[in-house]
Amino acid sequence: MELDIELQPSDLVGCRYRAVQRYRFAEQAPTEAAVRRIERAQAGRNRVLALLPDAPEPWDLQRFSRIHIEGDGEDAEFETLEALAAQATIITGAVFTGTSDGRRWRATPDVLVREGDGRYLPVIVSNHRVARPAEGRQQPLIATARLGLGAPSTGAYRVRHHAVDGYRLGLAARALAEFGLDSGRGAAIGQDRELAFLVDTGNYQPALSTALAASLPDRPRRLKECSECRFWFDCGPRLTAADDISLLFPGDRAEQYRLRGIDTVGELMDANLGEASALAAAWRARIPVLRRVERVTTPRFDVEIDIDVEAYLDQGAYLWGAFDGSDYHPFVTWGGLGTTAEADTFAGFWAWLCSVRDDAHSRGLSFAAFCYARHGENHWLTSSARRFGGHVSAAGHRVPSEEEIGAFISSEEWVDVFAAVRAQLIGPRGLGLKTVAPQAGFTWGEADLDGEASVDVYRIAAGHTDAAPDAVADARRRLLSYNGDDCRATSVVRSWLAAGAPGAPLLMPRTRPSESMR
């Protein structure tokens, strides 16, 4: 018999077994990474709460009241209903529970805003980028500071869909509909805390119904996020004991093999399915990287620069790092993202890079700049040019135009090392820099830092917390070390590829793949 579990929006995306484990291990504390994520989310909500109006302006000729609800238990739900009955203009901290499609659920919109017809607009605060500028688009929006007071306008933005955000709004709309108070639309406030983007909550209902009606799983399967989950202490050993194929292919990647009756890594090893069976054997033998080709190689240049960028969420790039083969060159700002401080930093980085390139050309030398998986670098190069193009710093450095950046990133002098790795290597745990570089003999000074952890360290480094000066200085040191090592790791991987990727076995799918791994 399936457990009667009250579902939250986060239970409807990613790992559905998490809800079962939360029921089984109700006292299990969240991981440190999860705590930091919760703290970032709360910081975003606090910022929005501070921006919301407390009273109407003199020219706002209307009745206005604002009610905040503390806690999240039965009393909070009762207070929510009382606030609705009182026709409060703005309600924060609302709690609803309900049942639909055979499931009990809980909805906690961050803000409820009473509209002119008496119905309510649910508003959520998300750490996602919920909308991006898009020329020619007309997206309904309203300033956070005018919620409950002003009328929506339109802006040139394109809304980005995030399933969990849609489910949060969809459930809140269902709750309001039970009292005849659903406006039919909701709003999402993302990383730009000053704008609320309006959406049609009816668009979320079909997917929400499907997600609610789906049965909860009776066993775990590994997903990418499992390593940060508080329940991995239980799921991990169970999956290992079962030799579950998701240990090798997480999420839906294993579905094609399950449909063929292959549920374990051992079964895949023995299935004679070429590359997949060889990967299973490599995973069992703890071999992280294999060669796809007989001879691995990569082009070299007279002057080589390895580049890595660090950004805070989607708000801006605060650190451009470059390694010239001898020295690490950081271009950094610890504050003012989106302002001249960030523009000056980018202008300084671009001026330095162009000076190195121009000097190489003047001496008749070949030049190339490298990164590992250029999606992030390309995004921030282009975005920085779009936001700050034409800006001239006090040092006389100019931010390039989008056209200049476009010409550079499409040239042969901008090289994605990951593309060369993916074309010539394969690995059972992926080919990220943190997987490949150790095979080339590289280690990080800040081994425990990764993309998400660096976000928390940046908040300290930029003074977004109450950390002491020594902690701020240490956070800045760690981020510079982390970025510098990413640049150096990219350089080391290139040298390793040029040497033929020594130590990496050749991928040799056979009837008994395990023999090729010996």
C-alpha atoms as one frame of an Amber mdcrd trajectory, in Angstrom:
protein
   0.000   0.000   0.000   1.399   3.365  -1.014   2.271   5.805   1.760  -0.027
   8.782   2.277   2.587  11.527   2.039   1.974  15.261   1.823   3.837  16.414
  -1.269   5.710  19.670  -1.753   6.446  21.183  -5.187  10.084  20.057  -4.927
   8.843  16.453  -4.592   7.387  16.638  -8.108  10.696  17.197  -9.903  13.945
  15.246  -9.851  13.994  12.468  -7.271  10.430  11.347  -6.449  11.801   8.878
  -3.884  12.969  11.787  -1.735   9.409  12.240  -0.438   9.358   8.608   0.714
  12.707   9.001   2.449  11.560  12.199   4.138   8.694  10.183   5.612  10.965
   7.286   6.641  13.756   9.447   8.078  11.870  12.485   9.335  14.607  13.378
  11.826  17.495  13.254   9.329  19.132  16.680   9.174  19.770  18.334   5.795
  23.297  18.385   4.405  25.491  21.447   4.747  25.040  22.168   1.035  21.259
  22.047   1.451  21.450  24.378   4.459  23.445  26.888   2.417  20.900  26.615
  -0.395  18.091  27.304   2.074  19.993  30.303   3.421  20.405  31.737  -0.090
  16.713  31.251  -0.769  15.786  32.962   2.500  18.117  35.859   1.715  16.241
  36.318  -1.564  12.871  36.255   0.197  14.077  38.743   2.789  15.156  41.114
   0.042  11.732  40.888  -1.592   9.924  41.350   1.723  11.925  44.526   2.248
  10.915  45.813  -1.184   7.183  45.137  -0.816   5.071  48.187   0.052   3.957
  48.661   3.646   1.476  51.400   2.901   0.018  53.196  -0.112   1.593  56.343
  -1.494  -0.467  59.520  -1.121  -1.649  59.199  -4.710  -2.747  55.576  -4.248
  -6.412  56.177  -3.460  -7.262  52.752  -2.112  -7.563  50.686   1.022  -4.321
  48.865   1.892  -3.246  46.329   4.510  -0.348  43.917   4.819  -0.301  40.772
   6.960   2.658  38.463   7.642   2.062  34.886   8.815   4.642  33.180  11.015
   5.372  29.441  11.042   4.142  26.713   8.731   1.803  24.517  10.813  -1.960
  24.300  11.160  -2.109  27.702  12.850  -0.387  29.267   9.834  -2.952  27.774
   7.486  -5.801  29.067   9.674  -4.191  32.539   9.781  -3.891  32.457   5.990
  -7.638  31.895   5.658  -8.296  34.693   8.137  -6.084  37.069   6.154  -7.956
  36.191   2.967 -11.278  36.770   4.720 -10.007  40.141   5.925  -9.223  41.012
   2.287  -5.625  41.940   3.110  -3.851  43.589   0.187  -0.582  41.717   0.711
  -0.184  38.437   2.600   3.289  37.006   3.158   4.117  33.555   4.544   0.806
  31.994   3.437   0.293  28.231   3.872  -2.264  26.034   2.109  -2.861  22.310
   2.112  -5.169  20.422  -0.176  -5.886  17.226  -2.069  -6.170  16.775  -5.811
  -5.610  13.902  -8.209  -5.541  11.632  -5.173  -2.590  13.372  -3.531  -2.222
  15.532  -0.475  -0.081  18.584  -1.089   1.235  21.736   0.580   1.582  25.126
  -1.113   3.593  28.005   0.367   3.544  31.016  -1.970   5.883  33.725  -0.723
   3.389  36.514  -1.354  -0.335  36.797  -2.088  -1.459  40.057  -3.698  -5.124
  41.096  -3.768  -6.177  42.392  -7.164  -8.879  44.899  -8.001 -11.587  42.266
  -8.465 -10.905  40.764  -5.030  -9.072  37.694  -6.284  -5.438  36.965  -5.432
  -2.192  36.788  -7.359   0.271  34.217  -5.919   3.904  35.338  -6.094   6.988
  33.168  -5.611  10.599  34.187  -5.048  13.101  32.014  -6.902  16.888  31.925
  -7.135  16.495  31.033 -10.797  16.763  33.609 -13.519  13.056  33.650 -14.346
  13.312  35.991 -17.343  15.942  37.318 -19.716  15.948  40.516 -21.781  14.601
  39.780 -25.266  14.289  42.527 -27.822  10.839  42.750 -29.360   9.072  40.735
 -26.640   6.177  42.082 -24.569   6.147  40.394 -21.167   3.684  41.528 -18.458
   5.510  42.592 -15.294   5.237  44.830 -12.265   7.809  46.341  -9.934   8.052
  44.447  -6.648   7.668  47.734  -4.776   4.304  48.332  -6.502   2.701  44.940
  -5.876  -0.766  45.544  -4.505  -0.680  49.172  -5.587   0.201  49.546  -9.244
  -0.987  48.032 -12.491   1.200  45.738 -14.582   3.114  47.085 -17.560   5.141
  45.230 -20.201   8.844  44.860 -20.790  11.141  43.331 -23.372  11.739  40.011
 -21.600  11.348  36.322 -22.319  10.161  34.213 -19.372  12.185  31.079 -18.664
  10.346  27.982 -17.463  11.531  26.118 -14.366   9.369  23.148 -13.430   9.531
  23.578  -9.655   8.617  27.273  -9.938   5.653  26.376 -12.136   4.483  23.756
  -9.653   4.730  26.239  -6.785   2.539  28.707  -8.636   0.195  25.996  -9.916
  -0.467  24.588  -6.440  -1.029  28.061  -5.001  -3.551  28.746  -7.761  -5.373
  25.479  -6.941  -5.531  26.447  -3.288  -6.965  29.873  -4.093  -9.455  28.331
  -6.522 -11.009  26.335  -3.683 -12.138  29.647  -2.169 -13.051  31.291  -5.471
 -10.059  33.603  -5.176  -7.832  32.382  -8.020  -6.973  35.216 -10.412  -5.787
  32.779 -13.069  -2.323  34.223 -13.067   0.741  34.296 -10.836   4.081  36.052
 -10.691   7.677  34.949 -10.286  10.470  37.084  -8.858  13.887  35.763  -9.798
  17.427  36.953  -9.291  16.339  40.480 -10.179  14.403  41.019  -6.954  12.883
  44.272  -8.155  10.665  42.817 -10.892   7.761  40.355 -10.747   6.962  38.627
 -14.057   3.321  37.641 -14.578   2.366  34.247 -16.008  -0.812  32.273 -16.705
  -1.027  29.628 -13.966  -3.472  27.613 -16.068  -0.541  26.621 -18.262   0.974
  24.678 -15.357  -2.101  22.651 -14.426  -1.889  19.743 -16.924   1.748  18.969
 -16.030   0.945  19.458 -12.342  -1.919  16.951 -12.523   0.330  14.418 -14.233
   3.045  14.878 -11.613   0.604  14.556  -8.708  -1.036  11.440 -10.132   2.251
   9.613 -10.704   2.957   6.807  -8.220   5.769   7.292  -5.751   8.653   4.884
  -6.395   9.279   2.026  -3.976  13.055   2.036  -4.373  15.828   4.555  -5.064
  17.589   5.295  -8.320  20.679   7.454  -8.552  20.391  10.954  -9.928  23.086
  13.577 -10.304  21.926  15.381  -7.176  22.216  12.281  -4.982  25.694  13.181
  -3.765  24.259  16.195  -1.917  21.170  14.457  -0.531  20.717  13.817   3.184
  19.265  10.374   2.441  22.239   9.065   0.447  23.441   7.262   3.592  20.525
   4.872   3.003  20.064   4.979  -0.785  23.760   4.581  -1.608  24.338   1.250
   0.140  21.032  -0.120  -1.191  21.921   0.772  -4.763  25.420  -0.650  -4.358
  24.088  -3.907  -2.919  21.676  -4.180  -5.853  24.439  -3.286  -8.359  21.818
  -0.914  -9.791  22.538   0.337 -13.285  21.766   3.916 -12.227  25.112   3.896
 -10.411  26.634   4.037 -13.883  23.884   5.807 -15.853  21.931   8.128 -13.529
  18.393   9.327 -14.123  16.735   8.506 -17.418  19.997   7.527 -19.113  19.545
   3.925 -18.004  15.967   3.612 -19.238  16.924   2.217 -22.653  18.761  -0.636
 -20.928  16.024  -1.308 -18.370  13.577  -1.714 -21.263  15.832  -4.528 -22.486
  15.730  -6.210 -19.082  19.148  -4.933 -17.985  18.907  -3.628 -14.432  22.429
  -4.046 -13.059  25.932  -2.968 -13.983  26.997  -6.609 -14.154  24.215  -7.455
 -16.600  25.285  -4.558 -18.796  28.899  -5.734 -18.699  27.803  -9.145 -19.988
  25.316  -7.831 -22.558  27.838  -7.301 -25.363  26.481  -3.826 -26.124  29.730
  -2.318 -27.285  30.608   1.019 -25.742  27.999   0.797 -22.991  29.297  -2.593
 -21.841  32.876  -1.318 -21.937  31.876   1.663 -19.809  30.251  -0.688 -17.311
  33.475  -2.686 -17.095  35.497   0.521 -16.665  33.173   1.655 -13.895  33.536
  -1.694 -12.134  37.328  -1.521 -12.500  37.358   2.125 -11.275  38.889   3.369
 -14.506  37.765   7.002 -14.893  38.881   7.746 -18.476  39.286   5.657 -21.638
  40.633   6.569 -25.071  38.173   6.437 -27.953  41.003   6.691 -30.475  44.326
   4.955 -30.869  46.288   8.209 -30.720  45.066  11.217 -28.733  46.339  14.626
 -29.750  45.529  18.349 -29.617  46.951  21.388 -31.437  49.575  23.584 -29.783
  50.361  27.253 -30.341  53.326  29.525 -29.698  51.393  31.669 -27.217  48.659
  29.951 -25.158  46.291  31.458 -22.578  43.927  29.373 -20.434  40.820  31.211
 -19.229  38.135  30.552 -16.626  35.305  32.806 -15.457  33.486  32.897 -12.111
  29.980  34.345 -11.886  27.507  34.871  -9.080  24.292  33.153 -10.103  23.164
  35.014 -13.224  23.829  38.465 -11.806  27.302  39.021 -13.203  30.854  37.796
 -13.710  33.094  38.869 -10.856  36.334  37.095 -11.802  38.096  36.526 -15.111
  41.175  34.379 -14.609  43.925  33.741 -17.126  47.044  31.547 -17.017  49.843
  32.272 -19.488  51.883  29.125 -18.826  53.867  30.775 -16.055  51.686  33.240
 -14.181  48.049  33.504 -13.161  46.359  36.821 -13.934  43.095  37.494 -12.049
  40.755  40.350 -12.994  38.304  40.596 -10.124  35.710  42.754  -8.413  34.141
  41.889  -5.086  31.110  44.098  -5.414  28.907  46.075  -7.712  27.794  43.378
 -10.148  25.861  45.004 -12.938  27.604  48.333 -12.309  30.761  50.055 -13.521
  32.813  47.886 -11.133  31.981  44.780 -13.151  32.382  46.687 -16.423  35.845
  47.910 -15.390  36.910  44.382 -14.485  35.791  42.961 -17.818  37.365  45.845
 -19.732  40.680  45.250 -17.961  40.592  41.532 -18.734  39.749  42.097 -22.399
  42.467  44.745 -22.798  45.052  42.379 -21.304  43.983  39.457 -23.491  44.060
  41.579 -26.651  47.490  42.940 -25.747  48.865  39.399 -25.442  47.271  38.392
 -28.730  48.450  41.524 -30.545  51.980  41.086 -29.230  52.060  37.497 -30.496
  50.807  38.568 -33.914  53.404  41.368 -34.096  56.157  38.823 -33.517  54.767
  36.391 -36.075  53.753  33.870 -33.442  50.602  31.746 -33.376  48.113  32.480
 -30.569  45.120  30.768 -28.973  43.032  31.180 -25.851  41.469  28.091 -24.247
  38.660  27.236 -21.871  37.056  24.012 -20.666  33.455  23.748 -21.903  33.002
  27.205 -23.365  29.275  27.607 -22.770  29.828  29.631 -19.589  32.676  31.716
 -20.958  30.814  32.409 -24.204  27.730  33.459 -22.253  29.588  35.898 -20.035
  31.775  37.263 -22.829  28.687  38.007 -24.901  26.541  39.145 -21.976  29.250
  41.484 -20.677  29.662  43.049 -24.105  25.899  43.444 -24.437  25.497  45.082
 -21.023  28.630  47.236 -20.968  29.652  47.624 -24.613  31.435  50.947 -25.211
  32.179  51.548 -21.515  35.671  52.980 -20.919  37.277  52.431 -17.534  39.317
  54.983 -15.585  42.405  53.091 -16.798  41.325  53.718 -20.403  40.268  50.152
 -21.107  37.225  49.730 -23.365  34.530  47.058 -23.204  34.277  45.455 -26.653
  31.117  45.332 -28.741  29.074  42.166 -29.218  30.384  42.028 -32.774  33.985
  41.968 -31.538  33.210  39.211 -29.072  31.299  37.263 -31.730  34.275  37.435
 -34.083  36.624  36.229 -31.344  34.600  33.282 -30.047  33.933  32.042 -33.600
  37.610  32.234 -34.557  40.244  29.505 -34.486  41.989  31.441 -31.717  39.282
  30.497 -29.177  39.454  26.784 -28.399  37.165  24.605 -26.272  39.355  21.941
 -24.660  36.294  19.932 -23.634  35.401  19.452 -27.312  38.778  17.778 -27.908
  38.374  15.674 -24.765  34.870  14.522 -25.682  35.917  13.632 -29.220  38.820
  11.442 -28.094  37.992  10.203 -24.590  35.093   8.638 -22.737  34.491   7.953
 -19.064  31.898   6.201 -16.905  31.600   9.284 -14.672  31.626  11.919 -17.368
  34.458  14.091 -18.646  34.291  17.168 -16.437  37.510  19.008 -15.643  37.493
  17.637 -12.076  37.430  14.099 -13.544  39.949  14.472 -16.370  42.589  16.747
 -14.814  43.535  14.295 -12.015  44.307  11.720 -14.709  46.787  14.253 -16.080
  48.348  14.589 -12.623  46.663  17.810 -11.481  45.200  18.486  -8.037  43.294
  21.499  -6.718  44.407  23.444  -3.679  40.723  23.996  -2.791  39.559  20.459
  -3.488  36.211  20.897  -1.719  35.097  23.875  -3.813  32.826  23.397  -6.800
  30.373  25.547  -8.715  27.627  25.637  -6.082  29.957  25.870  -3.101  31.733
  28.803  -4.736  28.422  30.701  -4.742  28.323  30.549  -0.939  31.989  31.520
  -0.662  31.373  34.481  -2.969  28.564  35.744  -0.726  31.137  35.931   2.084
  33.830  37.417  -0.156  31.489  40.130  -1.438  30.272  41.113   2.023  26.755
  39.704   1.623  26.953  38.082   5.073  27.989  39.168   8.560  31.334  37.374
   8.296  34.347  38.854  10.065  37.061  40.610   8.008  39.400  37.619   8.321
  36.689  35.321   6.921  36.068  37.719   4.034  39.790  37.787   3.210  39.993
  34.000   3.374  36.953  33.626   1.107  38.580  35.877  -1.482  41.823  33.919
  -1.266  39.962  30.643  -1.769  38.078  31.869  -4.828  41.271  33.150  -6.444
  42.978  29.818  -5.719  39.998  27.887  -7.112  39.822  29.942 -10.302  43.573
  29.901 -10.784  43.651  26.137 -10.439  40.825  25.769 -12.981  42.964  27.733
 -15.440  46.076  25.678 -14.645  44.112  22.420 -14.816  42.963  23.290 -18.337
  46.587  23.879 -19.331  47.702  20.567 -17.789  44.933  18.650 -19.573  46.014
  20.140 -22.896  49.595  19.059 -22.335  48.400  15.597 -21.377  46.298  15.329
 -24.539  49.225  16.490 -26.658  51.315  13.711 -25.069  48.717  11.117 -26.087
  46.759  10.899 -22.786  49.251   8.526 -21.133  47.680   6.133 -18.662  44.243
   6.135 -20.269  43.355   2.620 -21.584  41.956   2.206 -25.075  38.219   1.578
 -25.311  37.899  -1.968 -26.688  34.298  -3.277 -26.669  34.330  -7.069 -26.690
  32.051  -9.984 -25.944  33.505 -10.055 -22.457  34.315  -6.347 -21.943  35.817
  -6.909 -18.513  38.800  -8.651 -20.106  39.805  -5.463 -21.937  39.980  -3.612
 -18.615  42.580  -5.898 -17.069
